[in-house]
mmCIF file of C-alpha atoms and ligand atoms in Angstrom:
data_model
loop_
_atom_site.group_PDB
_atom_site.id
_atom_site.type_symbol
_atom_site.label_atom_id
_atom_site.label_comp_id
_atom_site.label_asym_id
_atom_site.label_seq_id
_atom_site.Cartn_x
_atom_site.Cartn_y
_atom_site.Cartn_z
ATOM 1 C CA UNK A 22 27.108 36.178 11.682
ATOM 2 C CA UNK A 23 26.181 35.489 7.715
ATOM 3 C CA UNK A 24 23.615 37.861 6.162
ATOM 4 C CA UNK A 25 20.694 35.814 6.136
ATOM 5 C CA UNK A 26 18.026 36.415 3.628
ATOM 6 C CA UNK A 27 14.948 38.504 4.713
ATOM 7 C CA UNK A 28 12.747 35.212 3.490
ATOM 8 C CA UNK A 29 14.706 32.880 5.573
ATOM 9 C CA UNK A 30 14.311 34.767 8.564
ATOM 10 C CA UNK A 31 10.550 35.493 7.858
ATOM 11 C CA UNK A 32 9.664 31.922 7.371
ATOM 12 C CA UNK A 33 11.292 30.907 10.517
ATOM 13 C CA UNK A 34 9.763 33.707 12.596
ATOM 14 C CA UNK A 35 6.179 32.234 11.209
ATOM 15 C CA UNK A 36 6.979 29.110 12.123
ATOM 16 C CA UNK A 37 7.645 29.520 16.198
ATOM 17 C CA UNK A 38 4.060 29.506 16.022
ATOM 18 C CA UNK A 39 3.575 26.349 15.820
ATOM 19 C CA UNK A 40 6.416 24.949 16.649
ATOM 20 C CA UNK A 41 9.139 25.300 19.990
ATOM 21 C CA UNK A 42 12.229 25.727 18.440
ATOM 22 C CA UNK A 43 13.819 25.282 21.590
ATOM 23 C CA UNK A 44 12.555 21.845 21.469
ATOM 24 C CA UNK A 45 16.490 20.055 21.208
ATOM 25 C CA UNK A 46 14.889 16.887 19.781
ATOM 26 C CA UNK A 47 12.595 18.694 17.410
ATOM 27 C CA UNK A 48 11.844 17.835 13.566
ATOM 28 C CA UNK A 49 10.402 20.711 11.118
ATOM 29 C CA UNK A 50 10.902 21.803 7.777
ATOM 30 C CA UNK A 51 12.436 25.253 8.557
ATOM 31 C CA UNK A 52 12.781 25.998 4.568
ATOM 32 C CA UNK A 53 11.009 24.993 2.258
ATOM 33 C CA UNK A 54 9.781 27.249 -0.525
ATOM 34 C CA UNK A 55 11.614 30.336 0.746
ATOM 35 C CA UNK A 56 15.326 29.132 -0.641
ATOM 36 C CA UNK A 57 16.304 29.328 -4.083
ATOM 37 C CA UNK A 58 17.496 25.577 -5.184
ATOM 38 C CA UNK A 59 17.598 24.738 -1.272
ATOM 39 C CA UNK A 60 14.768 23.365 1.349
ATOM 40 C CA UNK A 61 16.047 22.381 4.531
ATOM 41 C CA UNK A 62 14.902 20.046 7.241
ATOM 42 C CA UNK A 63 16.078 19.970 11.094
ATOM 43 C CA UNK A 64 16.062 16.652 12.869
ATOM 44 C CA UNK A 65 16.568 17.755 16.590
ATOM 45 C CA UNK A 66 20.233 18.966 16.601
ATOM 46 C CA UNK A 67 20.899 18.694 12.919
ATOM 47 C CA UNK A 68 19.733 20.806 9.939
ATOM 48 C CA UNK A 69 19.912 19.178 6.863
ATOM 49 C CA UNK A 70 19.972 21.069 3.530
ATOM 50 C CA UNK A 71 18.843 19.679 0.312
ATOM 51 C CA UNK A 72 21.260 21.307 -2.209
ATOM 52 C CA UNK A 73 19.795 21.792 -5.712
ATOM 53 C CA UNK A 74 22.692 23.971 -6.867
ATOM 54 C CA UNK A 75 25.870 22.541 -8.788
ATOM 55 C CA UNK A 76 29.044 22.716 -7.756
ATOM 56 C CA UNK A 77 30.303 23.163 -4.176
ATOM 57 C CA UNK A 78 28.832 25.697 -1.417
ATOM 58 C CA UNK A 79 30.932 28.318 -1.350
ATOM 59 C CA UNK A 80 32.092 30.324 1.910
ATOM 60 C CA UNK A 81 29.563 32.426 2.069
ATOM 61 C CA UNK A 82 26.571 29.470 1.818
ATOM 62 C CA UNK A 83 28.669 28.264 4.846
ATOM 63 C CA UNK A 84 28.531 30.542 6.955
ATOM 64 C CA UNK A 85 24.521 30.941 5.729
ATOM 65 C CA UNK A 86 24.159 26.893 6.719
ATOM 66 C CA UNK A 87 25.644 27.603 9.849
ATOM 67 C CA UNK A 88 23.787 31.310 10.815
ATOM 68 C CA UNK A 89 20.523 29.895 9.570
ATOM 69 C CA UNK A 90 21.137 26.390 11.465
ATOM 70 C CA UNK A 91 21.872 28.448 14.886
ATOM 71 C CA UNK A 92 18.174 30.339 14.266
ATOM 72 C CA UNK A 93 16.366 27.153 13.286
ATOM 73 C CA UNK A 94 17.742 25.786 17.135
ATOM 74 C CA UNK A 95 19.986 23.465 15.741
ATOM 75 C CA UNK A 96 23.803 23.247 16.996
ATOM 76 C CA UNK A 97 25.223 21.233 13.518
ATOM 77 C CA UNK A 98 24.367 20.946 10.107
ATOM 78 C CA UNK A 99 24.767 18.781 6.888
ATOM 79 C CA UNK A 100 24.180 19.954 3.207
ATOM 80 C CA UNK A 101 23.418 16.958 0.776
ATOM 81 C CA UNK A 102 24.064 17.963 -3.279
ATOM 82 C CA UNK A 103 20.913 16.535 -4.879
ATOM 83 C CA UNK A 104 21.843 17.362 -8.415
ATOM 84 C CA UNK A 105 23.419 14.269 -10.345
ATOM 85 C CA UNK A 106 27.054 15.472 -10.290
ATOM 86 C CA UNK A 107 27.699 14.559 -14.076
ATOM 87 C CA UNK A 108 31.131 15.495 -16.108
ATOM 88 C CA UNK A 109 32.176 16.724 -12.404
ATOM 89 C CA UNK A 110 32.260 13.575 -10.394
ATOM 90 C CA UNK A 111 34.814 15.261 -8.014
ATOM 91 C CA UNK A 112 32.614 18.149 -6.577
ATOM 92 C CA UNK A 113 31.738 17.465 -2.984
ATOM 93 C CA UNK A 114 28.260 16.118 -2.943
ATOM 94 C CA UNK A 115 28.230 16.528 0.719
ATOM 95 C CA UNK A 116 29.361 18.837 3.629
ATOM 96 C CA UNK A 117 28.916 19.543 6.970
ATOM 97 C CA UNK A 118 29.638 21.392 9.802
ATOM 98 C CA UNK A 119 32.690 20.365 11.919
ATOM 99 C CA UNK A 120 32.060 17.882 14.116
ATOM 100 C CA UNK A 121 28.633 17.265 13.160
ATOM 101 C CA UNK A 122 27.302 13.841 13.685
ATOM 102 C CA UNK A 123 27.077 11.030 11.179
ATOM 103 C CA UNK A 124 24.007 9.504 13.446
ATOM 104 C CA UNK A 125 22.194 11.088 15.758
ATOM 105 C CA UNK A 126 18.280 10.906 16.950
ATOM 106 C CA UNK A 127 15.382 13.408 17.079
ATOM 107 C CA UNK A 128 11.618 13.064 18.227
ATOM 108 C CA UNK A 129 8.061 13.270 16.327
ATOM 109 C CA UNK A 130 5.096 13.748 18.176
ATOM 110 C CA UNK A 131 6.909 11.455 21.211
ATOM 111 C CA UNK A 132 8.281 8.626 18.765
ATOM 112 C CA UNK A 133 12.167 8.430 18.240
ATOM 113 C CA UNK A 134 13.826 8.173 15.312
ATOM 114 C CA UNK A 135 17.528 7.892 14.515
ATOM 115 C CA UNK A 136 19.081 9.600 11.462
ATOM 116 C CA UNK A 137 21.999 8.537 9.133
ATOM 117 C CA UNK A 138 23.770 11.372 7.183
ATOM 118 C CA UNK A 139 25.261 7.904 4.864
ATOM 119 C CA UNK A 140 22.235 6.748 4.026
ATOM 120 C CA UNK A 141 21.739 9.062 0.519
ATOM 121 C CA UNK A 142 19.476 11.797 -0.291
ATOM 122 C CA UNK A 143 17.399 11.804 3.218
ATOM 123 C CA UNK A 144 18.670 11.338 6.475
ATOM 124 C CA UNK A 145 15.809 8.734 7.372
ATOM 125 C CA UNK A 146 12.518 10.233 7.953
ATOM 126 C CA UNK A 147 10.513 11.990 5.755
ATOM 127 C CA UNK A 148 8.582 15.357 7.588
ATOM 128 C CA UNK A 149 6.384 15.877 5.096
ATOM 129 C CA UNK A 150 4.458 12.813 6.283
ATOM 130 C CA UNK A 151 4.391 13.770 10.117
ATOM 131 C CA UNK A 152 0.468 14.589 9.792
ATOM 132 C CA UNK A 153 -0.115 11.538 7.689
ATOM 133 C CA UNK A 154 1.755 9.301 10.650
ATOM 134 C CA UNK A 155 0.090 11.041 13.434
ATOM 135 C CA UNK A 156 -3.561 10.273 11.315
ATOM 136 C CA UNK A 157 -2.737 6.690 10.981
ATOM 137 C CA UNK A 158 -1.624 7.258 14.870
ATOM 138 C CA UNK A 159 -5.524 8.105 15.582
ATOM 139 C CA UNK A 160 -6.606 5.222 13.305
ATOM 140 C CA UNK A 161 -4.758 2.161 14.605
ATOM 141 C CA UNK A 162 -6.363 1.151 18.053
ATOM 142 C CA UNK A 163 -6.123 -2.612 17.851
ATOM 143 C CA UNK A 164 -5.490 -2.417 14.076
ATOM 144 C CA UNK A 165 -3.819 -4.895 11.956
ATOM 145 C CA UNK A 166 -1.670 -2.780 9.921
ATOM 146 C CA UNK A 167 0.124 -3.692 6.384
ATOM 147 C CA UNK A 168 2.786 -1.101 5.652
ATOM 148 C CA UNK A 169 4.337 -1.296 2.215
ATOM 149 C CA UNK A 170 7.053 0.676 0.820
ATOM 150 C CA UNK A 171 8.139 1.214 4.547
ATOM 151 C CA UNK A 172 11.670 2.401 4.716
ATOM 152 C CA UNK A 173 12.271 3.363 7.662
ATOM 153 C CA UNK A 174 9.490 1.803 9.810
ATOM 154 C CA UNK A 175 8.043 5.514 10.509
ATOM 155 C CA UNK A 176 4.278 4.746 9.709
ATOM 156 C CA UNK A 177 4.432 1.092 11.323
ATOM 157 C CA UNK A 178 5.677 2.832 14.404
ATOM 158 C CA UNK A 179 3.166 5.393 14.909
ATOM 159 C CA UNK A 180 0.263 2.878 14.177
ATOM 160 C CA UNK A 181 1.899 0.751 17.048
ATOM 161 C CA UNK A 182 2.101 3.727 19.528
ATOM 162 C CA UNK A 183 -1.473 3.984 18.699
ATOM 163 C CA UNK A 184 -2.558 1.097 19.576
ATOM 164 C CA UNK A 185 -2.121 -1.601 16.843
ATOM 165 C CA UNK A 186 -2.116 -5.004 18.017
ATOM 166 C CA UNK A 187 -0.086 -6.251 14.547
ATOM 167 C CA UNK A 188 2.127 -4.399 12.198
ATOM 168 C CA UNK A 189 3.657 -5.753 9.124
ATOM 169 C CA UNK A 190 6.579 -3.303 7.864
ATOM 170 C CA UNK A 191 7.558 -4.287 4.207
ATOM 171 C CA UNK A 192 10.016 -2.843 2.113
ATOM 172 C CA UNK A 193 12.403 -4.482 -0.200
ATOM 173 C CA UNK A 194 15.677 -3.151 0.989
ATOM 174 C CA UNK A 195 17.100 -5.386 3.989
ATOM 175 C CA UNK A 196 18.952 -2.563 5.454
ATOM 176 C CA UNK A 197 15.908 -0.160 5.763
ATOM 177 C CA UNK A 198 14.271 -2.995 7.506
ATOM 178 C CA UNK A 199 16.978 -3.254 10.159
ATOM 179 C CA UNK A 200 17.097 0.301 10.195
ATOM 180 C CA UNK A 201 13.319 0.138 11.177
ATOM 181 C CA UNK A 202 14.052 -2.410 13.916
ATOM 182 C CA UNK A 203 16.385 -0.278 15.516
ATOM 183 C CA UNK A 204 13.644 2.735 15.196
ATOM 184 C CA UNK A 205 11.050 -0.020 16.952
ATOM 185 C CA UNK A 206 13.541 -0.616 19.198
ATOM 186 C CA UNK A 207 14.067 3.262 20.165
ATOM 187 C CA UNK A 208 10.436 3.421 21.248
ATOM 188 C CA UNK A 209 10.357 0.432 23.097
ATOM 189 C CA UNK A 210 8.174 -2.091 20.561
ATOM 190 C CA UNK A 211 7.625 -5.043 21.240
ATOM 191 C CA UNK A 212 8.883 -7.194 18.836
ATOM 192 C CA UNK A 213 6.418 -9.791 18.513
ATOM 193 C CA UNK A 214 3.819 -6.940 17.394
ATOM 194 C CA UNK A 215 6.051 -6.586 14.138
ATOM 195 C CA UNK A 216 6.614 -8.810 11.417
ATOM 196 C CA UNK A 217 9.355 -7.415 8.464
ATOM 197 C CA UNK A 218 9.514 -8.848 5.480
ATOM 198 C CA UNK A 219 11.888 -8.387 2.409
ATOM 199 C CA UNK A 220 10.085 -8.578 -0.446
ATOM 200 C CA UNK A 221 8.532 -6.393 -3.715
ATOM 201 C CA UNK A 222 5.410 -5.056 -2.650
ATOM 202 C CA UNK A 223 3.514 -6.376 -5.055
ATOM 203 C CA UNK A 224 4.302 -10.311 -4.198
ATOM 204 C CA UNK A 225 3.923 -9.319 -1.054
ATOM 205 C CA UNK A 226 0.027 -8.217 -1.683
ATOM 206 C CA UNK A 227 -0.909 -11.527 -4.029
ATOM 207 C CA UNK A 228 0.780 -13.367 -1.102
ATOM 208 C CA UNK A 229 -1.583 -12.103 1.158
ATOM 209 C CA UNK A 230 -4.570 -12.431 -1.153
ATOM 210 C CA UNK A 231 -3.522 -16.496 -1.906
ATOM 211 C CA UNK A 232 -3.864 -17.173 2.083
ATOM 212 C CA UNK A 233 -6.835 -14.796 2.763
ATOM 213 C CA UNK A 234 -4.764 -12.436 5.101
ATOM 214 C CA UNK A 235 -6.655 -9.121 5.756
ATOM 215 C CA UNK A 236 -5.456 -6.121 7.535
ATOM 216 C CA UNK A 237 -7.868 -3.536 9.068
ATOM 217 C CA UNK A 238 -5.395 -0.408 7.519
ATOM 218 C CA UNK A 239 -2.470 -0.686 4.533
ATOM 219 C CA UNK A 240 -0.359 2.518 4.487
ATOM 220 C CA UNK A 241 1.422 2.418 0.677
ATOM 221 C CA UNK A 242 3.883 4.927 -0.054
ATOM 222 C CA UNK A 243 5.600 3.895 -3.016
ATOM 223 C CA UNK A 244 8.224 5.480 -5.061
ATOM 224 C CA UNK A 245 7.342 7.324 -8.249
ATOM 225 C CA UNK A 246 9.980 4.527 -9.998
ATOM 226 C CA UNK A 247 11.958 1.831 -8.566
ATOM 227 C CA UNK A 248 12.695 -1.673 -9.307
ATOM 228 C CA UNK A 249 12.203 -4.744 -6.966
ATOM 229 C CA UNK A 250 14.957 -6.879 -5.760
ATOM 230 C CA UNK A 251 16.641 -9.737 -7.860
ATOM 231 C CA UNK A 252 16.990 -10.254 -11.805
ATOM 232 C CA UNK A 253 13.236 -11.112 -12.309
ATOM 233 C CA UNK A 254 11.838 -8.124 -10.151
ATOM 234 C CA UNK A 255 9.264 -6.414 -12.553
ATOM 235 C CA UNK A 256 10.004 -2.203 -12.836
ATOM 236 C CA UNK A 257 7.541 -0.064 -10.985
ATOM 237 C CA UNK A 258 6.221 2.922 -12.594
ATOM 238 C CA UNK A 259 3.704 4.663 -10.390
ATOM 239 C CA UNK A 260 1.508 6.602 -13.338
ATOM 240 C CA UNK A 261 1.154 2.888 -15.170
ATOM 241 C CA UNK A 262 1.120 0.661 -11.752
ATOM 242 C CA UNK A 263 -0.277 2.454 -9.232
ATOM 243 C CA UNK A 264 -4.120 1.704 -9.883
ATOM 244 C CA UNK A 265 -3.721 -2.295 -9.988
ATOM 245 C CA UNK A 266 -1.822 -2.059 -6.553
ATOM 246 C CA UNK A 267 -4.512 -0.450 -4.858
ATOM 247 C CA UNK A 268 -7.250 -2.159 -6.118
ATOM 248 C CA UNK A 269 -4.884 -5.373 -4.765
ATOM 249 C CA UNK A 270 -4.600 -3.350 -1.869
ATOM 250 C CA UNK A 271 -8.443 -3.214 -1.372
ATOM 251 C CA UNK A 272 -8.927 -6.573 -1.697
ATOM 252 C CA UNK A 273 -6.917 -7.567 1.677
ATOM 253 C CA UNK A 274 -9.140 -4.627 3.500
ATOM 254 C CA UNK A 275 -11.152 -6.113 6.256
ATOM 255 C CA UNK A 276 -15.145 -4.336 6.454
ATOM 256 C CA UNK A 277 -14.609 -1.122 8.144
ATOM 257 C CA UNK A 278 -10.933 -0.543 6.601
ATOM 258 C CA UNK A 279 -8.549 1.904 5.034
ATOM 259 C CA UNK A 280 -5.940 2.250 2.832
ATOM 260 C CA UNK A 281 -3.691 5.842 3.032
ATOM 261 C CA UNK A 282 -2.047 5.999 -0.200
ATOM 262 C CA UNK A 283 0.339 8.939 -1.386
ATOM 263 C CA UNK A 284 2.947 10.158 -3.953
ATOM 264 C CA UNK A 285 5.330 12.500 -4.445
ATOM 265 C CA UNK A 286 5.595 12.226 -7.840
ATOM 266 C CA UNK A 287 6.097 15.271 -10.101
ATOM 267 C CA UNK A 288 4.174 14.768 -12.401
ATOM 268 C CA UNK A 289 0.441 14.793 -10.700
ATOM 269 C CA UNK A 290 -0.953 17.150 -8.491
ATOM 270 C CA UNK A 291 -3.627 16.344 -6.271
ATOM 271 C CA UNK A 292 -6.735 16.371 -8.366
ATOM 272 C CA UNK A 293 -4.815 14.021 -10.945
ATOM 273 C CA UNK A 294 -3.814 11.856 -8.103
ATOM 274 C CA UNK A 295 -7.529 11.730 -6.914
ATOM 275 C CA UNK A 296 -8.594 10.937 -10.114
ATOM 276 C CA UNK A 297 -6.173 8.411 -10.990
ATOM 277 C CA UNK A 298 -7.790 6.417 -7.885
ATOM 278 C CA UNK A 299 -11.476 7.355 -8.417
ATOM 279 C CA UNK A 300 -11.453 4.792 -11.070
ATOM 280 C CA UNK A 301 -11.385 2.005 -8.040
ATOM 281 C CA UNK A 302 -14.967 2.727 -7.111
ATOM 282 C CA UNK A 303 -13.729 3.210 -3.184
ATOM 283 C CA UNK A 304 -14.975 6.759 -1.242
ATOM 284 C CA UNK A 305 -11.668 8.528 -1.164
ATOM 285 C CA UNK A 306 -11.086 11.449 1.775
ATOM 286 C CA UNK A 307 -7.905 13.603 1.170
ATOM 287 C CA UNK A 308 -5.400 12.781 3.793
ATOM 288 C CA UNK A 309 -4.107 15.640 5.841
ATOM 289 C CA UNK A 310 -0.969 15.471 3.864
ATOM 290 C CA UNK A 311 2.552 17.822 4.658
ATOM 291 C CA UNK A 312 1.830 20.400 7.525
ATOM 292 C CA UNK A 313 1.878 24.218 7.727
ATOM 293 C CA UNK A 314 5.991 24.333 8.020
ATOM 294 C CA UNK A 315 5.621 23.164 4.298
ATOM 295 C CA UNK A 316 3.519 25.842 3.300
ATOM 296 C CA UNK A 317 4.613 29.015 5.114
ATOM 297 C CA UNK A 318 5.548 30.038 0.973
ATOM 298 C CA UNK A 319 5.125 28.418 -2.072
ATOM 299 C CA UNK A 320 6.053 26.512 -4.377
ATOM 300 C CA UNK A 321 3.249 23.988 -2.793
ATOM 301 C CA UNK A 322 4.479 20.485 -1.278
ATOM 302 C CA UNK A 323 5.235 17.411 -3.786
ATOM 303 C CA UNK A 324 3.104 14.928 -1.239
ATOM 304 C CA UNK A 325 -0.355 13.730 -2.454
ATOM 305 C CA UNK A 326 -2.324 11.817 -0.281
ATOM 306 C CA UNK A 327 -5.706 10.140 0.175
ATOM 307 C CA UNK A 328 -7.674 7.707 2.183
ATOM 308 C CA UNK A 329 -9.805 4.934 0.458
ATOM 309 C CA UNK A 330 -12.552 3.296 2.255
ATOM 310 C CA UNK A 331 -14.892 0.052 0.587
HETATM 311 C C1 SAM B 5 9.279 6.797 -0.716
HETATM 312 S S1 SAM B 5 10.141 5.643 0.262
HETATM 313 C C2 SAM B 5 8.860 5.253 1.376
HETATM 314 C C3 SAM B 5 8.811 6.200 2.549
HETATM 315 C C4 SAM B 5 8.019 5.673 3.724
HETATM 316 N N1 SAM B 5 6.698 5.270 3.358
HETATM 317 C C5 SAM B 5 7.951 6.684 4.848
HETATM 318 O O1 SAM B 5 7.417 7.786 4.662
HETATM 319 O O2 SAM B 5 8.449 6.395 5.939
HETATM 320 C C6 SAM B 5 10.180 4.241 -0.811
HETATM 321 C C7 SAM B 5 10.619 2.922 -0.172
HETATM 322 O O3 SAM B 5 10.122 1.888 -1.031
HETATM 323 C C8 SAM B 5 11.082 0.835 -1.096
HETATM 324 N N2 SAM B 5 10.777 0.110 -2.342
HETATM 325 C C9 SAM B 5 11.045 0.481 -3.610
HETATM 326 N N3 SAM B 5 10.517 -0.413 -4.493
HETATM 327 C C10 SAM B 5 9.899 -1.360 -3.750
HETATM 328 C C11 SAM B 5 9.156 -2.526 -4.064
HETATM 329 N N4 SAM B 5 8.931 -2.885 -5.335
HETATM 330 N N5 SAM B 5 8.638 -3.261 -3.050
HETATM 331 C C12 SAM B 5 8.847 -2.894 -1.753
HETATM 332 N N6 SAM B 5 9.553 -1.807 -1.404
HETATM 333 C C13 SAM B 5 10.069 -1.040 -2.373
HETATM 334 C C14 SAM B 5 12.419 1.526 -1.031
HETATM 335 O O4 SAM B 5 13.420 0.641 -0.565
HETATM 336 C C15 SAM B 5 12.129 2.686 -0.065
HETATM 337 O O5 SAM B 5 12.422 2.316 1.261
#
């Protein structure tokens, strides 16, 4: 058994309080701030490391991935490089345990969700919006729910297993789309609740406005940076764009709704990120953002999030 940093095994040991680690489908973050250039994730019977280091792990992070992996309950584990790998595009960006699975599925708070170690930097879900989900969970009874940016399919989901009677999921990647049919699928949706649609966000709001479609919540989660699809697609920078999508946004909120709107971009923290959406003249609540496994030690989590309300 690998020496395990004192940290590690701390953090972990705070953790089983609120979470069963025995759990085989379970999702936490079992690392976050305690690892130097690492945070790690477990989806059920995988951990996944985020690798901030260069070069390769060497033995002895191995047999750390795999020690720490058999604490955290988990039987396999993957470790993704997250570092551009620059003049040495031959390093291993990615390495796992033998045998470990290239898809599998785990559970949040009841809803299933499959993971993909090909699909880049994040197996599929992202944890540190579990309490954000389960809010818009408690919100949705008989909502009609807009959900931009929505990869996966995770917040249209847990609006539906609340109780929404329409979900649109929009993202602009095709294959995240089908990825979140087969996530609807998983838990049993059915699909004439859920509309997907392919397009930018942002034609995808004016759309609505032009035919006078409302929606009684809008989750949007965009990236900090990203371009839309096709030639034409305008770049989307989140400090310069971010206000005139909301207030969009705001204008397709039926009386009585809500938008949850969050970030994880570097450069704001959450008092910048309020203020930035203060200038929209809605009452703003702050969301319950990333849970307790994501701030057992610092640094503090990336996620920003608030609710507006007309
Ligand atoms: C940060 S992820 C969203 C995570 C998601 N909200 C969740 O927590 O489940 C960003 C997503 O936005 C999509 N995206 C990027 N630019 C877009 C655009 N202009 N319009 C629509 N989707 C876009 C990406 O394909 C990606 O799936």
């Amino acid at each position: 058994m690998a020496d395990l940093p004192g940290t590690w095994i701390e953090g972990l040991r705070l953790r089983r309080a609120g979470f069963d680690l025995a759990d085989p489908d379970l999702c936490f973050r079992p690392l976050h701030g305690e690892g130097k250039n690492l945070r790690c994730d477990r989806f059920g019977p995988v951990c996944w490391f985020y690798r901030y280091a260069s070069g390769e792990p060497s033995d002895s992070e191995v047999a750390q991935f795999s020690a720490f992996s058999q604490a955290a309950g988990a039987r396999h584990w993957h470790s993704h490089g997250m570092n551009n790998r620059g003049s040495d595009p031959h390093t291993r960006r990615h390495v796992t345990s033998p045998g470990a699975p290239d898809t599998w599925r785990a559970r949040e708070n009841g809803l299933h969700f499959e993971l993909r170690a090909s699909s880049g930097q994040s197996p599929g879900l992202f944890l540190d919006q579990r309490d954000n989900r389960a809010w818009v969970r408690r919100h949705a009874q008989g909502a009609r729910i807009l959900n931009l940016f929505a990869y996966t399919g995770g917040f249209g989901i847990a609006a539906l297993a609340g109780g929404a009677s329409q979900v649109l999921q929009v993202d602009v990647s095709r294959p995240y789309l089908d990825w979140a049919r087969t996530n609807a699928a998983l838990n049993g949706i059915d699909d004439d609740c859920v509309e997907y649609s392919a397009v930018d966000a942002r034609l995808l709001v004016d759309g609505c406005h032009r035919r006078g479609r409302h929606f009684d919540g809008i989750i949007c989660d965009p990236p900090s940076f990203g371009r839309g699809r096709g030639h034409s697609s305008r770049l989307f920078r989140i400090e310069r764009d971010l206000g005139d999508l909301l207030s969009s946004c705001l204008r397709l909120v039926a009386p009585g709704g809500w938008v949850l709107v969050s970030s994880n971009y570097e450069g704001w923290n959450q008092a910048h990120f309020e203020g930035t959406i203060k200038r929209l003249g809605a009452d703003i609540e702050t969301a319950p953002g990333a849970g307790d496994d994501f701030r057992v030690v610092g640094p503090s989590p990336m996620l920003k999030s608030c609710i507006l309300r007309l």
